[in-house]
Structure formats: C-alpha cells, structure tokens
PDB file of C-alpha atoms in Angstrom:
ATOM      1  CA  UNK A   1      98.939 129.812  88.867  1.00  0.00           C
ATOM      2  CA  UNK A   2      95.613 127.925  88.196  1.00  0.00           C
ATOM      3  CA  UNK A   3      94.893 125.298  90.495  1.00  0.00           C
ATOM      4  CA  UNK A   4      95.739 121.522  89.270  1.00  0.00           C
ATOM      5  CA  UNK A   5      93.038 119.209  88.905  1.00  0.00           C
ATOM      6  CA  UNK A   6      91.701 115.845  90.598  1.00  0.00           C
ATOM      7  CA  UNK A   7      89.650 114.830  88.054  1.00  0.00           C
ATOM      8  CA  UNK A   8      86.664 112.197  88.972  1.00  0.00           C
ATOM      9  CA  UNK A   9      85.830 110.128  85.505  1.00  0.00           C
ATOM     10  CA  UNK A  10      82.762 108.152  85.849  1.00  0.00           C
ATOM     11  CA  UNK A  11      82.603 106.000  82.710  1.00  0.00           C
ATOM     12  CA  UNK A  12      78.495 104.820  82.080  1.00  0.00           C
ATOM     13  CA  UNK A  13      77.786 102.703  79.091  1.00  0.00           C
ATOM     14  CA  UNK A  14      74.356 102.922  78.025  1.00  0.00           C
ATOM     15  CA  UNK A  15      74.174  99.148  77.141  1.00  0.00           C
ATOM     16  CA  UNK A  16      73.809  96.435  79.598  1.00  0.00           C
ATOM     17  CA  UNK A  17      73.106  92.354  79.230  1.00  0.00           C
ATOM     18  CA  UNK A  18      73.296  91.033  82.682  1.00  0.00           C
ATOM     19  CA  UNK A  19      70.727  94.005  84.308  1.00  0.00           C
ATOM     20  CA  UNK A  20      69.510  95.892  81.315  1.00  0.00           C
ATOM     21  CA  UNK A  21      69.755 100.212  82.187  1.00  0.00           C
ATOM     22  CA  UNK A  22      71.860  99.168  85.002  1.00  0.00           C
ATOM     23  CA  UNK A  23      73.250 102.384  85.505  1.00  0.00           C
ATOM     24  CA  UNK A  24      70.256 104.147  86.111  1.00  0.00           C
ATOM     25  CA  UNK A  25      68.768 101.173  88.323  1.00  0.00           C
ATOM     26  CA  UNK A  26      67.904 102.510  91.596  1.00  0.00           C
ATOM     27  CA  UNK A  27      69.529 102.005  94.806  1.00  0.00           C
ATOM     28  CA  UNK A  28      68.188 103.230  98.371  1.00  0.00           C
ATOM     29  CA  UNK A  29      65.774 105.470  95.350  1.00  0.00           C
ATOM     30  CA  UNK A  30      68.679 106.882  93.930  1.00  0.00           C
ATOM     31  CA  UNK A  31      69.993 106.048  90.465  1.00  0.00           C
ATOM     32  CA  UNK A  32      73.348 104.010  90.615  1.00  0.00           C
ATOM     33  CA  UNK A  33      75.061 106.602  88.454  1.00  0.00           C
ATOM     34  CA  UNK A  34      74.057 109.164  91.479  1.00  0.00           C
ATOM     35  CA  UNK A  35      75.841 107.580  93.748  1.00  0.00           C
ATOM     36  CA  UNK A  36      79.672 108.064  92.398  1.00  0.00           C
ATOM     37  CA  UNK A  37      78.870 111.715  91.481  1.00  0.00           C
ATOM     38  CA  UNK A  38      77.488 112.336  95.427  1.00  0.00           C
ATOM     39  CA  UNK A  39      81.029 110.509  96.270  1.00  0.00           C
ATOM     40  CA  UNK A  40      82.808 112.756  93.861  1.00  0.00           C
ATOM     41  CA  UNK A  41      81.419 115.744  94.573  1.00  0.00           C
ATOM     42  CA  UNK A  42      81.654 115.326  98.321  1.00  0.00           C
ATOM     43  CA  UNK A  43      85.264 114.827  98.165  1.00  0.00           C
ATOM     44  CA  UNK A  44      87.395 118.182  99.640  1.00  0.00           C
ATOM     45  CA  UNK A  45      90.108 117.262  96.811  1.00  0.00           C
ATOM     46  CA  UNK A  46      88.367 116.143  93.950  1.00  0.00           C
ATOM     47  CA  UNK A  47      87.731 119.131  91.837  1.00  0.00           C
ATOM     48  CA  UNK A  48      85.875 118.050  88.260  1.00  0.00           C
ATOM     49  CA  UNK A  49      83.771 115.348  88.079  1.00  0.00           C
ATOM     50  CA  UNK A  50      83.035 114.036  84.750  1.00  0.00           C
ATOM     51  CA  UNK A  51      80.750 111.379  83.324  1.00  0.00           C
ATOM     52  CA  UNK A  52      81.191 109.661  80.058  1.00  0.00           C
ATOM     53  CA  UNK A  53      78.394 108.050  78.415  1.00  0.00           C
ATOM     54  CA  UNK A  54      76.864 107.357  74.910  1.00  0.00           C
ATOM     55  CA  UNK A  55      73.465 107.741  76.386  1.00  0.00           C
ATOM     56  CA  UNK A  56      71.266 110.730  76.552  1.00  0.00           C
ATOM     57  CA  UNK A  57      69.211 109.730  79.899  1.00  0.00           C
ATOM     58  CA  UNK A  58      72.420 108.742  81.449  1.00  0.00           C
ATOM     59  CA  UNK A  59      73.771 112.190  80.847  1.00  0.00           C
ATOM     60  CA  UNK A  60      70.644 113.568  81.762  1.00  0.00           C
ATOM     61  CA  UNK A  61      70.548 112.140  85.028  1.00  0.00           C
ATOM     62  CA  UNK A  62      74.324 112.863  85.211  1.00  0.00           C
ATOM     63  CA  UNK A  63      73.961 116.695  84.501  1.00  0.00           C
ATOM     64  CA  UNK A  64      71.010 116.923  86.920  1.00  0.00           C
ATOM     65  CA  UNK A  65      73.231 115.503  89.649  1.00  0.00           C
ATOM     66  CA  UNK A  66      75.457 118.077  89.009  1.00  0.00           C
ATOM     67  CA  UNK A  67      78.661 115.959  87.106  1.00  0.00           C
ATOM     68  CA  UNK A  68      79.843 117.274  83.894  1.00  0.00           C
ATOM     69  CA  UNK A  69      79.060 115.849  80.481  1.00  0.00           C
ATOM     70  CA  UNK A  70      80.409 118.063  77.902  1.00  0.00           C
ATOM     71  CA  UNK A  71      79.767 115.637  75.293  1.00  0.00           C
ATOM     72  CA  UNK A  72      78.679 111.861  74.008  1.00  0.00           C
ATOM     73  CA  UNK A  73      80.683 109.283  73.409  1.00  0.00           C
ATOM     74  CA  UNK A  74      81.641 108.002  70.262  1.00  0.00           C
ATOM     75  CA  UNK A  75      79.864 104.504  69.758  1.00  0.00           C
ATOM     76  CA  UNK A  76      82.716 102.709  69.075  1.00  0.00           C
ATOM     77  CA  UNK A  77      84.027 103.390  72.560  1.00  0.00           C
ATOM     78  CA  UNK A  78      80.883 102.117  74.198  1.00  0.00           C
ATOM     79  CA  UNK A  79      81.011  98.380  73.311  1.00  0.00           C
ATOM     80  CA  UNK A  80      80.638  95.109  74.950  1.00  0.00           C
ATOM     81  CA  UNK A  81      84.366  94.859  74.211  1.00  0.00           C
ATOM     82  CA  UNK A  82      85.503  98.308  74.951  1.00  0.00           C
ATOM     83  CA  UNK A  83      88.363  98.526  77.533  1.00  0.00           C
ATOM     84  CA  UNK A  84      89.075 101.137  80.117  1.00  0.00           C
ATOM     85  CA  UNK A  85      92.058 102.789  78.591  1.00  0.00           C
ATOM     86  CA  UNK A  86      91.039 104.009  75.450  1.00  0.00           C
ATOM     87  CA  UNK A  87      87.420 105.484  76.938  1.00  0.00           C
ATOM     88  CA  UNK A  88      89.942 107.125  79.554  1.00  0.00           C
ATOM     89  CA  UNK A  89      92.123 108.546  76.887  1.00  0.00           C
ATOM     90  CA  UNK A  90      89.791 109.958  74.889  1.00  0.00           C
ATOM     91  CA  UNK A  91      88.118 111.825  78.302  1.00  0.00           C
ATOM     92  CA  UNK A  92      91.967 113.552  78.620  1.00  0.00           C
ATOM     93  CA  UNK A  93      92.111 114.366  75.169  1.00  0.00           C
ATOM     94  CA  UNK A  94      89.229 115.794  75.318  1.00  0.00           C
ATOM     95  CA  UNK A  95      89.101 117.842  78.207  1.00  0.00           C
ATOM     96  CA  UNK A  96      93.025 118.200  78.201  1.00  0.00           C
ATOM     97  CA  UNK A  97      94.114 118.587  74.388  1.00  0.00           C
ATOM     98  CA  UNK A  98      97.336 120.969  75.060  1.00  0.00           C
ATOM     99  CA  UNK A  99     100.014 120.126  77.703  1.00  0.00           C
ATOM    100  CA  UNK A 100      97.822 120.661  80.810  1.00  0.00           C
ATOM    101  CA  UNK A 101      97.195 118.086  82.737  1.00  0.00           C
ATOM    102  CA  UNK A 102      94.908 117.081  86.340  1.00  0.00           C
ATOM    103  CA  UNK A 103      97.248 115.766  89.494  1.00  0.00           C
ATOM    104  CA  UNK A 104      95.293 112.268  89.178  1.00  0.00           C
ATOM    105  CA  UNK A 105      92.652 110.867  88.074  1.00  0.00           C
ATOM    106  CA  UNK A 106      90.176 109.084  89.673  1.00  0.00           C
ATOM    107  CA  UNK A 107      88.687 106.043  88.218  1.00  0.00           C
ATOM    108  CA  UNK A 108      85.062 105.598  90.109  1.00  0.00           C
ATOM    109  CA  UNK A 109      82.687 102.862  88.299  1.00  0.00           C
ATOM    110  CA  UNK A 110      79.016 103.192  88.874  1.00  0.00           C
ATOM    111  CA  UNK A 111      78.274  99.734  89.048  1.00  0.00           C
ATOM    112  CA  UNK A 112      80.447  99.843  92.830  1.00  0.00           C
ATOM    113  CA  UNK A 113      77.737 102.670  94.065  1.00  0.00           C
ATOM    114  CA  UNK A 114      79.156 102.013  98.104  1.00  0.00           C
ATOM    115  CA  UNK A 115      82.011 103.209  99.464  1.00  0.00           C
ATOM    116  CA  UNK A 116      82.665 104.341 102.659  1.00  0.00           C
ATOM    117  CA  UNK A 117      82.756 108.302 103.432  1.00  0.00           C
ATOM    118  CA  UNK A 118      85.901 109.798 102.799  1.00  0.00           C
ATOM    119  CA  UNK A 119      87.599 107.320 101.191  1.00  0.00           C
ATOM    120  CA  UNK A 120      88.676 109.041  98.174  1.00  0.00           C
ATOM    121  CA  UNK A 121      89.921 111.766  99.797  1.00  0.00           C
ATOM    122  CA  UNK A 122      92.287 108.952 101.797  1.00  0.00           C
ATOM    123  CA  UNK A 123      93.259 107.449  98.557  1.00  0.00           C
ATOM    124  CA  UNK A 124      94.403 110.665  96.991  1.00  0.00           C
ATOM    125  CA  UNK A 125      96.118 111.499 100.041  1.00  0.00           C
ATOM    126  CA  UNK A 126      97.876 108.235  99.953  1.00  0.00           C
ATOM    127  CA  UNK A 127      99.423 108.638  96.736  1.00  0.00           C
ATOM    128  CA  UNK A 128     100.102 112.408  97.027  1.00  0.00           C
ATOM    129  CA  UNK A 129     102.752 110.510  99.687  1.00  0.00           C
ATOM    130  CA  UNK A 130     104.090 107.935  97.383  1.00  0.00           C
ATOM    131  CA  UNK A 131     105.498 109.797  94.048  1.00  0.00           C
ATOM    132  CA  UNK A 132     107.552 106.960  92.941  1.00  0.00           C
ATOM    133  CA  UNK A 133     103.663 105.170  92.355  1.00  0.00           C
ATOM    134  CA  UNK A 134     102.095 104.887  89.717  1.00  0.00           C
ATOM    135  CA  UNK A 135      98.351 104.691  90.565  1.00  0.00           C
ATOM    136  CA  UNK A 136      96.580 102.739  93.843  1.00  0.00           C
ATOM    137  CA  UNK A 137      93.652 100.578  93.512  1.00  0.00           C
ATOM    138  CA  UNK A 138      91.176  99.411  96.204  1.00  0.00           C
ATOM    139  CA  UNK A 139      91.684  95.195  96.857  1.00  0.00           C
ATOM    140  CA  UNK A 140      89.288  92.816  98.663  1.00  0.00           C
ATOM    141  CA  UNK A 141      90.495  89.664 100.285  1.00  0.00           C
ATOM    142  CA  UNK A 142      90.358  87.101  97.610  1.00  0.00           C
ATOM    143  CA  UNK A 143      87.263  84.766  97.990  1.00  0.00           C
ATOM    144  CA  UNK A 144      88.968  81.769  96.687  1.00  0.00           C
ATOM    145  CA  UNK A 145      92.886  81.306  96.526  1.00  0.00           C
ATOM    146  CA  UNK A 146      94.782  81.562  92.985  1.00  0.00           C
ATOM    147  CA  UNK A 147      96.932  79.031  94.075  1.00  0.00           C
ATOM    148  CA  UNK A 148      94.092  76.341  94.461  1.00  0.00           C
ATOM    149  CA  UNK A 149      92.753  77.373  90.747  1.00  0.00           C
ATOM    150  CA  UNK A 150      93.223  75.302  87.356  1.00  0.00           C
ATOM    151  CA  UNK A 151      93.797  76.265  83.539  1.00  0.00           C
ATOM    152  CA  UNK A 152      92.918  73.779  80.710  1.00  0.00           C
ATOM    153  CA  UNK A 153      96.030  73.237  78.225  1.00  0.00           C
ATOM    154  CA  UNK A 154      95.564  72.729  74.396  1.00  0.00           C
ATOM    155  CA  UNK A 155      95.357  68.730  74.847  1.00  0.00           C
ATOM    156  CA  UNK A 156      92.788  68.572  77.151  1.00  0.00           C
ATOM    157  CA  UNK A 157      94.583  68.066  80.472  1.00  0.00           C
ATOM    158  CA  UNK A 158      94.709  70.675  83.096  1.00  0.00           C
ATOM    159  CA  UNK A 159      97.921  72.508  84.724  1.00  0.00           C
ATOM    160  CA  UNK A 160      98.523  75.025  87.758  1.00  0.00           C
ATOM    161  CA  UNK A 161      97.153  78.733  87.104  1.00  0.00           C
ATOM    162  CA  UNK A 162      99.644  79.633  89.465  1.00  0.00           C
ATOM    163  CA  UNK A 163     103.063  77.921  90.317  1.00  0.00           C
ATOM    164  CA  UNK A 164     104.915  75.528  89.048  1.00  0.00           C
ATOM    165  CA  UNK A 165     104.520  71.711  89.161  1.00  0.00           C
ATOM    166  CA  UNK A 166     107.516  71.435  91.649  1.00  0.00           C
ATOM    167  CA  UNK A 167     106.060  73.817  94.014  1.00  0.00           C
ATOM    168  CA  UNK A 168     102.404  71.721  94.585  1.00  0.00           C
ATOM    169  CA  UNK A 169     100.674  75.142  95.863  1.00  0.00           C
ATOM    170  CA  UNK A 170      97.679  73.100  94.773  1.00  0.00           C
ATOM    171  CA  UNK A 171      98.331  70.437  96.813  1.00  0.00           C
ATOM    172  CA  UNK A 172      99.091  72.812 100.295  1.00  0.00           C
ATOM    173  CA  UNK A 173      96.664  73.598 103.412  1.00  0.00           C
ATOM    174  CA  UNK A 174      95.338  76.645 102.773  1.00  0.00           C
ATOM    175  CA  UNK A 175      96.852  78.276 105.864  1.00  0.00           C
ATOM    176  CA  UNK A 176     100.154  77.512 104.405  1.00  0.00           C
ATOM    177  CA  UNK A 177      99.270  79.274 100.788  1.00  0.00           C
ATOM    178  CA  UNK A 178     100.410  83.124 100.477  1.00  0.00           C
ATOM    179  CA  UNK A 179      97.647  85.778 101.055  1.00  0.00           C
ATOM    180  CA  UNK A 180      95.702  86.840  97.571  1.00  0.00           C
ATOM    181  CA  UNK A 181      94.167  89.846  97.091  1.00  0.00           C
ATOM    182  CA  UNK A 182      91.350  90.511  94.590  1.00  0.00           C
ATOM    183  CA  UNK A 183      90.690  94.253  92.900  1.00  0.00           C
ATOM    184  CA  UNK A 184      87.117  95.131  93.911  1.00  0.00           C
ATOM    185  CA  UNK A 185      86.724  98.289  91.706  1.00  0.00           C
ATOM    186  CA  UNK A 186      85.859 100.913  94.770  1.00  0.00           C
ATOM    187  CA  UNK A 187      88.023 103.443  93.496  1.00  0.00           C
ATOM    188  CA  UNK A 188      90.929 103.925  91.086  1.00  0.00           C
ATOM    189  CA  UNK A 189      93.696 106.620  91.512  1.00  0.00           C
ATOM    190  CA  UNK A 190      95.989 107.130  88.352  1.00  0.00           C
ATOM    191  CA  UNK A 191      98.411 109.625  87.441  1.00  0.00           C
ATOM    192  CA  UNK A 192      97.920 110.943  83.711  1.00  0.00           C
ATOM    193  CA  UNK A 193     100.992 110.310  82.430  1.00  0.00           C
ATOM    194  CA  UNK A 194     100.911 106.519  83.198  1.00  0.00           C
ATOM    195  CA  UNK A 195      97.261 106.771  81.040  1.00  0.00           C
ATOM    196  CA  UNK A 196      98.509 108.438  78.339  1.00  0.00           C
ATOM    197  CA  UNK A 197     101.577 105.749  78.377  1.00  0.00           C
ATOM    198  CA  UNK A 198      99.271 103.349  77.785  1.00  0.00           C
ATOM    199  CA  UNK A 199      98.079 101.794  80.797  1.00  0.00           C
ATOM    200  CA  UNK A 200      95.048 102.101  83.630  1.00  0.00           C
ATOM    201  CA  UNK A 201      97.376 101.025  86.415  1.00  0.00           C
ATOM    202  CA  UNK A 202     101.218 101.176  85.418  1.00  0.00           C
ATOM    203  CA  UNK A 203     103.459  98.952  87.544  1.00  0.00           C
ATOM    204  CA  UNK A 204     103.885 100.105  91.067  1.00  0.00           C
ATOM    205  CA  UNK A 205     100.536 100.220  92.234  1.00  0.00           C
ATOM    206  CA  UNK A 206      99.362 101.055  95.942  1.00  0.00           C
ATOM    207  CA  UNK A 207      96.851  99.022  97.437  1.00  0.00           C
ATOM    208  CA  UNK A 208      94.343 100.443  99.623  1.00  0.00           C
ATOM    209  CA  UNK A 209      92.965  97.635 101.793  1.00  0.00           C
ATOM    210  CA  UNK A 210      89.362  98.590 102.513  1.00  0.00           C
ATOM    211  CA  UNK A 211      86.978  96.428 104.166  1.00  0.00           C
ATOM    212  CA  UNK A 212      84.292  98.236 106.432  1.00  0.00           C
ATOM    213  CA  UNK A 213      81.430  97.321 104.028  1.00  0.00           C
ATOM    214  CA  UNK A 214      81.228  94.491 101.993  1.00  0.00           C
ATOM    215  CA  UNK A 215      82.176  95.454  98.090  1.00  0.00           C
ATOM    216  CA  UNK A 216      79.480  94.545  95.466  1.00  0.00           C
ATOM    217  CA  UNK A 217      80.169  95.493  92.030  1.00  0.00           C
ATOM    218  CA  UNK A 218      76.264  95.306  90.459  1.00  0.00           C
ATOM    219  CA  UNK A 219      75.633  93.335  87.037  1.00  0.00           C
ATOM    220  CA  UNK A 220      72.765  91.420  88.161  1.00  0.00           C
ATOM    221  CA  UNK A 221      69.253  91.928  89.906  1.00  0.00           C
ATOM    222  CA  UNK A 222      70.630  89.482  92.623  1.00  0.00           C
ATOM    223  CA  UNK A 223      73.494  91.899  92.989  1.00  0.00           C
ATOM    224  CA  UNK A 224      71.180  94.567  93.054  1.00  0.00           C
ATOM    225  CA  UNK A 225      69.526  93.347  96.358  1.00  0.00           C
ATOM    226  CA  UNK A 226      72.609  92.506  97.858  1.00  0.00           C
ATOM    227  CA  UNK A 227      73.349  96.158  97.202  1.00  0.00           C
ATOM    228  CA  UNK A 228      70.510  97.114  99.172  1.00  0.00           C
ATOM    229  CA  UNK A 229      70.787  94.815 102.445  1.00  0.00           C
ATOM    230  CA  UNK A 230      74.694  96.523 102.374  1.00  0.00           C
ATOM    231  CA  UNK A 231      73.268  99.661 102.518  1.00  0.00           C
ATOM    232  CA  UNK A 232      70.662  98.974 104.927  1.00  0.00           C
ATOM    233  CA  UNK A 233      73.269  97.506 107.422  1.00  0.00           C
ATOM    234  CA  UNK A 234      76.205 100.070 106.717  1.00  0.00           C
ATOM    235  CA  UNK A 235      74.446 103.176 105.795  1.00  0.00           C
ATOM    236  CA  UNK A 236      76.251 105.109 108.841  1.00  0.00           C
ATOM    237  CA  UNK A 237      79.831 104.449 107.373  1.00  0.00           C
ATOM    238  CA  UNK A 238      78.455 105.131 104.136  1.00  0.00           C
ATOM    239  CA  UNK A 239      77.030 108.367 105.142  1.00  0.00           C
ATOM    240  CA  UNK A 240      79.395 109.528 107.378  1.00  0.00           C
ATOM    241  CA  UNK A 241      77.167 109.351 110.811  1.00  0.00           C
ATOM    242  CA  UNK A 242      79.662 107.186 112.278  1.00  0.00           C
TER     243      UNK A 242
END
C-alpha cells in the first residue's frame, strides 16, 4: 500500500496592491515564498509540497526551492476576488483526479513567512487525535473585542456586531466580556473531504493557540519591517536553536 499524503499547498498570486511582488519580497534575504516551502519541507510528516501560482518567477523561485509546481494557474483563479476554496479545489483535482486522496492538507500562506519550528508537525499531530474534526486553524488573541465593535444598519443608525440589545456586551468592563480569538493565518490543517464539500474549514474546527512569536501576516512595507524586527528577536524559536 502506497503511503497517504500530507499535502503542503502554498497558494502565491502573482498580483499584489498593498506591496506590489509581495511574494517574492525578501525577508532575513530570503524570498517570502521561501519561507513556507523551508517550513514544509522541514516537516517529518508533510510529504508534497505544492505551490500554486499564475506567475512564472514565482514558480521559478518556487521550483528552485525545491516545492512542486506542475503547472500555472488559470487566471481566473488568481484575482483580487478569488477565494481560497475554489484555488484549493482545483490543486486536488488536479493532482488527485481519481478517488485518491492526501490524509490532510495543509493550508500555509506566504504572506505569514514565521512560524515557530515544528509547528506543523504539532498541528497534524493534533488532528490525527481528533477524527470527529474537521480541520484546525492557528488563532491569536483578538486585539480588540467583538463585543465592543459596531455595524451601520440601512437607516443610518448603528447596532451591536455582536449580541443583542438586552445583553449590553457593549456597555460591559472588558474583564467581564468573553475571551475572542482572532485567526492569524500560521497554518491551516483540512481534511479533503470537507474541501471538496465545499468548505476551507467545515464546522468543528481545532484551534491551535500559538503565541511564542508575534504573528504578522505581510501586505504592506510597514508589515514588512515588522517582519524583520520578529525575526531578529525570535530567530532561535524560529530556527529551532532553542
């Protein structure tokens, strides 16, 4: 029996408005992109690591780093507008067109170069032990609480994103509001059949609470350097030296 894959899916647009090429910007002299392969390929479970792109320097770089990019993709999956799901379903039907199918797949976005060393081993693990999930997803502490935040209705006035009126979250101390969590796009574990249903995350979703670095997810030259002063500070946990 062939062994099942963990397949790594890096998903690289060519395009960019808020940091122009910011896939291939460089981080610590190494092209974003770089970074989730050397993740990927480090992992002891991970066992293909795939990039898609609609850009020939991205898959360049990408092949020279040693991922897989067996093809380009289509244009119309590589818009401002394109979602996740259907750039992830047409990576399975493309590399998995009959009834095979990888154990998970991993969901690892280039602009979130910085994760700690061994962490998607971990995550894999953890879901290995949960079969009744559906995928697991890295979460942040939520800078600012949901509770606290505002929606505009159709006549002008404003009403509670979260809540009700009777419950006046809004109007609690914030040591007495529940505990929000924020998804900070480290890493993305998803079973195949809950993409191919139709959805990047299904319903029961385990949360992997990771916070020995700080998370930036880069779409700006500002984020850039704040990229770079995390890796300065952090680079033994991101390395593995300690």
């Amino acid at each position: 029996m062939s062994q099942v894959d963990v397949l790594a899916v890096i998903p690289a647009r060519g395009g960019s408005k808020g940091l122009p090429g910011k896939n291939l910007a460089e981080l610590g002299g190494v092209p974003l992109i770089v970074w989730s392969i050397r993740a990927a390929l480090d992992s002891e479970l991970v066992t293909r690591v795939l990039v898609t792109t609609d850009s020939q320097e991205i898959a360049a770089v990408a092949s020279a780093a040693g991922a897989e990019v067996p093809w380009l993709r289509p244009a119309d999956l590589a818009q401002d507008e394109t979602a996740d799901l259907p750039v992830f379903l047409h990576a399975l039907g493309e590399l998995y067109p009959d009834t095979d199918e990888p154990e998970f797949v991993i969901h690892l976005r280039p602009t979130v170069p910085l994760r700690p060393a061994g962490v998607i081993d971990r995550s894999i693990r953890m879901l290995r032990k949960r079969p009744e999930c559906d995928s697991l997803r890295s979460l942040s502490p939520a800078a600012k609480s949901p509770f606290k935040m505002w929606s505009l209705t159709e006549d002008g006035m404003i009403e509670p994103l979260v809540g009700t009126w009777e419950e006046e979250w809004f109007n609690q101390p914030r040591q007495a509001l529940p505990e929000a969590w924020v998804h900070n796009g480290m890493i993305d574990v998803i079973r195949p059949a809950v993409i191919r249903g139709g959805s990047m995350s299904g319903r029961r979703i385990l949360p992997l609470f990771e916070d020995s670095i700080p998370v930036v997810d880069i779409d700006t030259a500002a984020d850039l350097d704040r990229a770079t002063e995390i890796l300065n500070l952090h680079q033994s946990k991101l390395l593995g030296e300690g």
